[in-house]
Amino acid sequence: MKVSGKGRGLLAVTAVGATTVLAVTAGGGATAATSANPDPKASGENVKSVESKERKGNYDARTPSARTDYARAAKAVGKETAASEKFRNSLGSQGVVSVDPNTGTPEQVTKLNGFLTAASSKKATEIALAYVKAHPEVFKLSESDLGTLKLRKDYVDDLGTHHISWVQEVDGIEVFSNGLKANVTKKGELISLLGAPIAGLVAKAEARAAAPALSADAARSAAATDVDGKAAEAKATKSGAVTKYSNGDTVKPVWFNTADGLRKGWLTYVQASGGSKIYSHVIDAQTGGLLYRRDLRSEGSGDALVIDNYPGAAKGGTQRTENLIYNKWLKKGAKTLLEGNSVQAFADVNDDNVPNAGETVKAPGTPTGSEYKFVPFQANALCTASTLCSWDPATPDSWKTNMNQDVTNGFYLASNFHDWLAKPPISFTPAAGSFDTAGGDPVQLNALDGAATGEDGGPDANHVNNANMNTPPDGTPPVMQMYLFGAAGDDTTVATSSSNAADILYHEYTHGLSNRLVVDATGNSTLNSIQAGSMGEAWSDFYALDYLVSHGLEKDTTAPGEVLEGKYVTGGGSIRTQANDCRVKAVSPNCVGIDGSVGGYTYGDFPTIGGTPEVHASGEVWAQTLWDLRERFGRTYALSIITRAMELSTADPTMLDMRNAIVQADLVASGGKNAKIIWQVFANRGMGWFAGVLDGGDSHPIEDFHIPPTGATTTITGTVTDKDTGAPVPGALVFIGGHASGYAGDYSAVTGANGKYTITGVLPGTYGKFVVSGAGYEVLGNALAVKAGGTTANFAPRRNWAAASGGGSVVDFTGPDFSPQCGPGYAIDSSQGTGWGSTTGDNRGTPTNVMIPKNIDIKLPAAVNISKLSIDPSNTCGDPGSASTGKYRIETSVDGTTWATALEGEFTAANRGKYNEVTPTANTTGVQYVRFVMLSPQVPDFATNCPNGGFGGCQFTDMTELQVYGTK
């Protein structure tokens, strides 16, 4: 199996999971170089060093990234009956019905301007199930299927809304992720149904009745190996079907539904490599292959002396006494370990996630006074009276001076924030999934994480200038790792600990909130894609800064540019490119983008905020939009609908999906009286009704500034034909991006045998993304103006001769075969969600600074005169951005034996995540074979930074898709 990739942290993640090395600028915005964007010139970034390790990213065999296979979606839409179309139309112009391409059942059914049912005095569970039974034309669940539903959770939020989840279970084994979720108001009105339950589950399970070929122990080892780690030596015990290990790891059997059918798998929670790599996997129980991988890290007796903001802050910057026992955070009699009702804290200086001797802190407080006093250091010019430093990176072991203070302050902040989040209007309670010792999942706070991992008594490059929080499902303790900031000779970063920075610690803690609220029916977080991950970072900034502002610890007047994340560690600047309170067109030095643009961000800025799409930077548009809501409605109501919207959200949401959820939350809270204002706030940020996005993996959305139009709907009709031959293209999927959570949703259709299609119930206006995709054809996606009297829109896509769906095939390749996750065939499957992953050097993936070229040979279904090629060179299979193809060569052949060069070139970070059209310069006539050669990964200064520079591209080189255009 392959190894590589990087997860989310406070400062350090990309959509593909790369590590960031922070280079903060005193008094200004932070700059960061990521392996997903390793070229400083490409983004205007100031790179100090690039040494920290990349981590392996997320992977899902059902939709390996959020970019679903259009062909599967077309099949789902094509199966819609007259009855299901009638149901869809009955919901009105703001109804949402989106169908999961793998199951053919709805992943979301709801309305934005009303409820699905009238008020009822019946039980919430009965209301939801009755609706499912009443509409078999949509949900497709038989009595047998309904019998597989097992109630997992029914909790009531502070608005009285029931949030209900059913898992599906056969033979005592749960289905992973798929199930049924329902949201019902306190009046008994059905808000929405979600989850994509599996129809015909019992029969599908019977066909997979064979006993697992892989043991639980072997699955645990395979999961650790997959992330280039090693499973800890631990004693295993059985508890029912679950295997539990003495170090906290777990393995249990699950069903896993793929496009190719139901699989039997092992769901693992593994803390590999001393706890530095904490992941959840599903390993195929028969083949040992990878079905799912999720990095759980989000990057990013009483009397104690504590700091409410940060050392030296004008407000909350001076130590004061807080009794940890009086507040019930710490048990009476606690002595050698800060182990409380929601947090367990220690100094994990060797980063093994275990409180070893010398790493624990005794409970503070003596008969004569409070403990532990903060001792300031003068490490660099940023160590001032208003930004006190807690250590000196140039002095070995200097972090030990404030170790007791550091751990205690982290314990206080995390305990305090736990209680704050539990109060209305947020109401993050045990029922909602909060972190509590009584529930078996207190936060494991590792202060000073890795502080002694370097050779000089300080932290190594992997344990500085960052912080993170991994969040497993409810009932399993999360781990929060708080690092030191600063480095010897660095005058741009305050030398301190993140446990002394409330905004950073609260940011990390909020990852736990969002990852526990935006979940599937089985309770697993679905914040996986770049859109969802960007919102995860934005929520973390928003809730942290809201706390500081609402407690008077940070200033927020009517002037823009005051609310800064990372103000302490940057010496008065920010780790973001703009302040959180930058309104659109706001004028302030802190409201200027890295490209010089003035004013807060809009949706169209998503891919460019940080130079390239990246969750921390791209998330700034969402954080600023949430602050707009806070200003318009006040913090209490804004926090209420923002939090409740997470609970109403569909899986892996786009920003438009979450906009819809906020509209629905207001519908529940106020009857929808604020809907127009909410729509206007989002429209002002480019997230209006006609905004376009394909799905959560779309890093290039199209913005729009309109609220929903009123009046009659209309129809779009047209024909899809081959651009070169004029022949009709049957079975092509046609849809408007942004008007459901998936392709097989509203505003979609499939062409008939004559190439014609019809989409009904469309509100007039100009939609940002109108998408056409046919088997064996290129994907078209452009704006479309829909007129009130009906619109005819004809399309003529080019034949993609390399597409497997059109007859193309892989006939040869060099390097290893990493099927089924990312074998050579995925280079021509017409899906950017999958790709071909190979190695940089030898077939074992040994890190090297010498590329051994890898090629893939594709046979076209006919001899073609090639005019253009289109290539997505992106990383795949969970590898980090640096594994994307850099230098490449295209060769062609008429017979598959004699080859000649048609084109050579080089891709950069700017070419990732999209098709890049290139023109061959020679040997284009009568071609039936095309060879793509990967000549280098996108590792900056490849010869120098490999093999020990920490880049995944030193091990693996990938590409996502190759398309060939021309005439037969």
GROMACS .gro file of N, CA, C and O in nm, residues 383-453:
model
  284
  383CYS      N    1   0.923   3.998   2.163
  383CYS     CA    2   0.897   3.972   2.305
  383CYS      C    3   0.889   4.107   2.377
  383CYS      O    4   0.990   4.163   2.421
  384THR      N    5   0.768   4.162   2.385
  384THR     CA    6   0.745   4.294   2.444
  384THR      C    7   0.650   4.282   2.561
  384THR      O    8   0.598   4.173   2.591
  385ALA      N    9   0.623   4.393   2.624
  385ALA     CA   10   0.530   4.394   2.737
  385ALA      C   11   0.389   4.356   2.696
  385ALA      O   12   0.310   4.309   2.777
  386SER      N   13   0.358   4.375   2.569
  386SER     CA   14   0.223   4.343   2.520
  386SER      C   15   0.216   4.206   2.452
  386SER      O   16   0.107   4.159   2.421
  387THR      N   17   0.330   4.143   2.428
  387THR     CA   18   0.335   4.006   2.373
  387THR      C   19   0.451   3.933   2.441
  387THR      O   20   0.561   3.925   2.388
  388LEU      N   21   0.424   3.883   2.560
  388LEU     CA   22   0.528   3.817   2.639
  388LEU      C   23   0.564   3.681   2.580
  388LEU      O   24   0.476   3.605   2.538
  389CYS      N   25   0.692   3.649   2.577
  389CYS     CA   26   0.740   3.520   2.529
  389CYS      C   27   0.755   3.421   2.645
  389CYS      O   28   0.789   3.461   2.758
  390SER      N   29   0.731   3.294   2.618
  390SER     CA   30   0.735   3.194   2.725
  390SER      C   31   0.858   3.104   2.720
  390SER      O   32   0.875   3.019   2.807
  391TRP      N   33   0.944   3.120   2.617
  391TRP     CA   34   1.065   3.040   2.609
  391TRP      C   35   1.162   3.108   2.513
  391TRP      O   36   1.126   3.204   2.443
  392ASP      N   37   1.283   3.056   2.506
  392ASP     CA   38   1.385   3.107   2.415
  392ASP      C   39   1.434   2.993   2.329
  392ASP      O   40   1.505   2.904   2.376
  393PRO      N   41   1.397   2.990   2.201
  393PRO     CA   42   1.437   2.880   2.114
  393PRO      C   43   1.589   2.860   2.106
  393PRO      O   44   1.635   2.750   2.074
  394ALA      N   45   1.665   2.964   2.135
  394ALA     CA   46   1.811   2.952   2.128
  394ALA      C   47   1.869   2.891   2.255
  394ALA      O   48   1.989   2.859   2.259
  395THR      N   49   1.787   2.874   2.358
  395THR     CA   50   1.834   2.817   2.484
  395THR      C   51   1.773   2.679   2.502
  395THR      O   52   1.653   2.667   2.523
  396PRO      N   53   1.853   2.574   2.497
  396PRO     CA   54   1.801   2.437   2.511
  396PRO      C   55   1.719   2.420   2.639
  396PRO      O   56   1.755   2.471   2.745
  397ASP      N   57   1.608   2.352   2.624
  397ASP     CA   58   1.520   2.317   2.735
  397ASP      C   59   1.458   2.437   2.807
  397ASP      O   60   1.405   2.423   2.917
  398SER      N   61   1.462   2.554   2.748
  398SER     CA   62   1.407   2.671   2.817
  398SER      C   63   1.256   2.662   2.835
  398SER      O   64   1.199   2.728   2.923
  399TRP      N   65   1.189   2.581   2.754
  399TRP     CA   66   1.045   2.563   2.768
  399TRP      C   67   1.008   2.501   2.904
  399TRP      O   68   0.893   2.512   2.950
  400LYS      N   69   1.106   2.436   2.971
  400LYS     CA   70   1.078   2.371   3.099
  400LYS      C   71   1.041   2.473   3.206
  400LYS      O   72   0.969   2.441   3.301
  401THR      N   73   1.092   2.596   3.193
  401THR     CA   74   1.067   2.698   3.294
  401THR      C   75   0.918   2.720   3.316
  401THR      O   76   0.872   2.733   3.431
  402ASN      N   77   0.842   2.724   3.209
  402ASN     CA   78   0.697   2.751   3.219
  402ASN      C   79   0.612   2.626   3.193
  402ASN      O   80   0.493   2.640   3.163
  403MET      N   81   0.671   2.509   3.206
  403MET     CA   82   0.595   2.388   3.174
  403MET      C   83   0.471   2.375   3.261
  403MET      O   84   0.360   2.349   3.210
  404ASN      N   85   0.482   2.390   3.392
  404ASN     CA   86   0.366   2.376   3.479
  404ASN      C   87   0.259   2.480   3.446
  404ASN      O   88   0.139   2.449   3.442
  405GLN      N   89   0.304   2.603   3.424
  405GLN     CA   90   0.210   2.709   3.387
  405GLN      C   91   0.142   2.679   3.255
  405GLN      O   92   0.021   2.698   3.239
  406ASP      N   93   0.217   2.630   3.160
  406ASP     CA   94   0.168   2.603   3.025
  406ASP      C   95   0.058   2.496   3.027
  406ASP      O   96  -0.050   2.516   2.969
  407VAL      N   97   0.084   2.385   3.093
  407VAL     CA   98  -0.013   2.277   3.098
  407VAL      C   99  -0.138   2.321   3.173
  407VAL      O  100  -0.251   2.294   3.131
  408THR      N  101  -0.117   2.391   3.284
  408THR     CA  102  -0.231   2.437   3.364
  408THR      C  103  -0.317   2.535   3.287
  408THR      O  104  -0.441   2.530   3.292
  409ASN      N  105  -0.253   2.627   3.215
  409ASN     CA  106  -0.331   2.725   3.139
  409ASN      C  107  -0.410   2.658   3.027
  409ASN      O  108  -0.526   2.692   3.000
  410GLY      N  109  -0.349   2.559   2.960
  410GLY     CA  110  -0.421   2.485   2.857
  410GLY      C  111  -0.540   2.411   2.915
  410GLY      O  112  -0.649   2.408   2.855
  411PHE      N  113  -0.521   2.351   3.032
  411PHE     CA  114  -0.630   2.281   3.100
  411PHE      C  115  -0.744   2.377   3.131
  411PHE      O  116  -0.862   2.346   3.109
  412TYR      N  117  -0.709   2.495   3.182
  412TYR     CA  118  -0.811   2.595   3.215
  412TYR      C  119  -0.888   2.640   3.091
  412TYR      O  120  -1.011   2.643   3.090
  413LEU      N  121  -0.816   2.677   2.986
  413LEU     CA  122  -0.883   2.727   2.865
  413LEU      C  123  -0.976   2.623   2.806
  413LEU      O  124  -1.090   2.653   2.768
  414ALA      N  125  -0.929   2.497   2.796
  414ALA     CA  126  -1.013   2.392   2.736
  414ALA      C  127  -1.135   2.362   2.823
  414ALA      O  128  -1.246   2.341   2.772
  415SER      N  129  -1.117   2.360   2.955
  415SER     CA  130  -1.229   2.335   3.045
  415SER      C  131  -1.330   2.449   3.038
  415SER      O  132  -1.453   2.427   3.035
  416ASN      N  133  -1.280   2.571   3.036
  416ASN     CA  134  -1.366   2.688   3.029
  416ASN      C  135  -1.446   2.690   2.899
  416ASN      O  136  -1.567   2.718   2.898
  417PHE      N  137  -1.381   2.657   2.786
  417PHE     CA  138  -1.449   2.662   2.657
  417PHE      C  139  -1.552   2.550   2.647
  417PHE      O  140  -1.658   2.567   2.585
  418HIS      N  141  -1.523   2.436   2.708
  418HIS     CA  142  -1.621   2.327   2.713
  418HIS      C  143  -1.751   2.377   2.775
  418HIS      O  144  -1.861   2.353   2.721
  419ASP      N  145  -1.740   2.446   2.888
  419ASP     CA  146  -1.861   2.494   2.956
  419ASP      C  147  -1.930   2.604   2.877
  419ASP      O  148  -2.053   2.614   2.876
  420TRP      N  149  -1.853   2.688   2.811
  420TRP     CA  150  -1.909   2.796   2.730
  420TRP      C  151  -1.989   2.740   2.613
  420TRP      O  152  -2.101   2.785   2.586
  421LEU      N  153  -1.933   2.643   2.545
  421LEU     CA  154  -2.003   2.585   2.430
  421LEU      C  155  -2.129   2.510   2.472
  421LEU      O  156  -2.223   2.497   2.393
  422ALA      N  157  -2.133   2.461   2.596
  422ALA     CA  158  -2.250   2.385   2.643
  422ALA      C  159  -2.370   2.475   2.669
  422ALA      O  160  -2.485   2.429   2.672
  423LYS      N  161  -2.346   2.605   2.687
  423LYS     CA  162  -2.454   2.698   2.718
  423LYS      C  163  -2.528   2.741   2.591
  423LYS      O  164  -2.469   2.745   2.483
  424PRO      N  165  -2.657   2.777   2.603
  424PRO     CA  166  -2.725   2.838   2.489
  424PRO      C  167  -2.655   2.967   2.452
  424PRO      O  168  -2.599   3.033   2.540
  425PRO      N  169  -2.651   3.009   2.328
  425PRO     CA  170  -2.726   2.952   2.215
  425PRO      C  171  -2.654   2.840   2.140
  425PRO      O  172  -2.707   2.784   2.046
  426ILE      N  173  -2.530   2.805   2.184
  426ILE     CA  174  -2.456   2.701   2.112
  426ILE      C  175  -2.505   2.563   2.154
  426ILE      O  176  -2.533   2.477   2.071
  427SER      N  177  -2.513   2.541   2.285
  427SER     CA  178  -2.571   2.419   2.340
  427SER      C  179  -2.503   2.292   2.290
  427SER      O  180  -2.569   2.196   2.247
  428PHE      N  181  -2.370   2.291   2.296
  428PHE     CA  182  -2.295   2.170   2.261
  428PHE      C  183  -2.286   2.085   2.386
  428PHE      O  184  -2.194   2.094   2.466
  429THR      N  185  -2.386   1.999   2.404
  429THR     CA  186  -2.406   1.920   2.524
  429THR      C  187  -2.364   1.774   2.500
  429THR      O  188  -2.335   1.735   2.386
  430PRO      N  189  -2.362   1.692   2.607
  430PRO     CA  190  -2.333   1.549   2.586
  430PRO      C  191  -2.425   1.484   2.484
  430PRO      O  192  -2.381   1.399   2.407
  431ALA      N  193  -2.552   1.523   2.482
  431ALA     CA  194  -2.645   1.464   2.385
  431ALA      C  195  -2.606   1.499   2.243
  431ALA      O  196  -2.626   1.421   2.150
  432ALA      N  197  -2.546   1.618   2.225
  432ALA     CA  198  -2.504   1.661   2.091
  432ALA      C  199  -2.368   1.609   2.052
  432ALA      O  200  -2.329   1.619   1.935
  433GLY      N  201  -2.293   1.551   2.150
  433GLY     CA  202  -2.163   1.494   2.117
  433GLY      C  203  -2.044   1.564   2.180
  433GLY      O  204  -1.932   1.552   2.131
  434SER      N  205  -2.066   1.637   2.289
  434SER     CA  206  -1.957   1.711   2.353
  434SER      C  207  -1.856   1.614   2.416
  434SER      O  208  -1.878   1.494   2.426
  435PHE      N  209  -1.745   1.671   2.463
  435PHE     CA  210  -1.634   1.591   2.516
  435PHE      C  211  -1.641   1.590   2.669
  435PHE      O  212  -1.622   1.694   2.733
  436ASP      N  213  -1.666   1.473   2.724
  436ASP     CA  214  -1.688   1.463   2.868
  436ASP      C  215  -1.630   1.334   2.923
  436ASP      O  216  -1.641   1.227   2.859
  437THR      N  217  -1.571   1.342   3.040
  437THR     CA  218  -1.517   1.223   3.106
  437THR      C  219  -1.627   1.122   3.132
  437THR      O  220  -1.608   1.001   3.114
  438ALA      N  221  -1.745   1.169   3.170
  438ALA     CA  222  -1.857   1.079   3.198
  438ALA      C  223  -1.898   1.002   3.073
  438ALA      O  224  -1.949   0.889   3.083
  439GLY      N  225  -1.876   1.061   2.957
  439GLY     CA  226  -1.912   0.994   2.832
  439GLY      C  227  -1.798   0.915   2.772
  439GLY      O  228  -1.812   0.860   2.662
  440GLY      N  229  -1.684   0.911   2.841
  440GLY     CA  230  -1.571   0.832   2.793
  440GLY      C  231  -1.485   0.902   2.690
  440GLY      O  232  -1.398   0.838   2.629
  441ASP      N  233  -1.505   1.034   2.669
  441ASP     CA  234  -1.426   1.100   2.566
  441ASP      C  235  -1.381   1.241   2.605
  441ASP      O  236  -1.406   1.337   2.534
  442PRO      N  237  -1.313   1.255   2.720
  442PRO     CA  238  -1.258   1.387   2.753
  442PRO      C  239  -1.146   1.423   2.656
  442PRO      O  240  -1.082   1.336   2.598
  443VAL      N  241  -1.124   1.553   2.638
  443VAL     CA  242  -1.016   1.599   2.552
  443VAL      C  243  -0.881   1.560   2.614
  443VAL      O  244  -0.855   1.588   2.731
  444GLN      N  245  -0.798   1.494   2.535
  444GLN     CA  246  -0.662   1.463   2.577
  444GLN      C  247  -0.572   1.577   2.531
  444GLN      O  248  -0.533   1.582   2.414
  445LEU      N  249  -0.544   1.670   2.621
  445LEU     CA  250  -0.472   1.790   2.584
  445LEU      C  251  -0.322   1.768   2.604
  445LEU      O  252  -0.275   1.757   2.718
  446ASN      N  253  -0.250   1.760   2.494
  446ASN     CA  254  -0.105   1.740   2.497
  446ASN      C  255  -0.038   1.876   2.481
  446ASN      O  256  -0.010   1.921   2.370
  447ALA      N  257  -0.012   1.942   2.594
  447ALA     CA  258   0.056   2.071   2.590
  447ALA      C  259   0.204   2.049   2.560
  447ALA      O  260   0.259   1.941   2.584
  448LEU      N  261   0.267   2.152   2.505
  448LEU     CA  262   0.410   2.143   2.472
  448LEU      C  263   0.440   2.018   2.390
  448LEU      O  264   0.543   1.953   2.407
  449ASP      N  265   0.349   1.985   2.301
  449ASP     CA  266   0.362   1.860   2.227
  449ASP      C  267   0.491   1.859   2.145
  449ASP      O  268   0.516   1.949   2.064
  450GLY      N  269   0.572   1.756   2.166
  450GLY     CA  270   0.696   1.741   2.090
  450GLY      C  271   0.804   1.842   2.125
  450GLY      O  272   0.898   1.860   2.048
  451ALA      N  273   0.793   1.907   2.242
  451ALA     CA  274   0.889   2.012   2.277
  451ALA      C  275   1.031   1.959   2.292
  451ALA      O  276   1.128   2.036   2.284
  452ALA      N  277   1.046   1.828   2.314
  452ALA     CA  278   1.179   1.770   2.334
  452ALA      C  279   1.216   1.672   2.225
  452ALA      O  280   1.294   1.579   2.246
  453THR      N  281   1.161   1.689   2.105
  453THR     CA  282   1.188   1.595   1.997
  453THR      C  283   1.308   1.632   1.912
  453THR      O  284   1.352   1.554   1.827
   0.00000   0.00000   0.00000
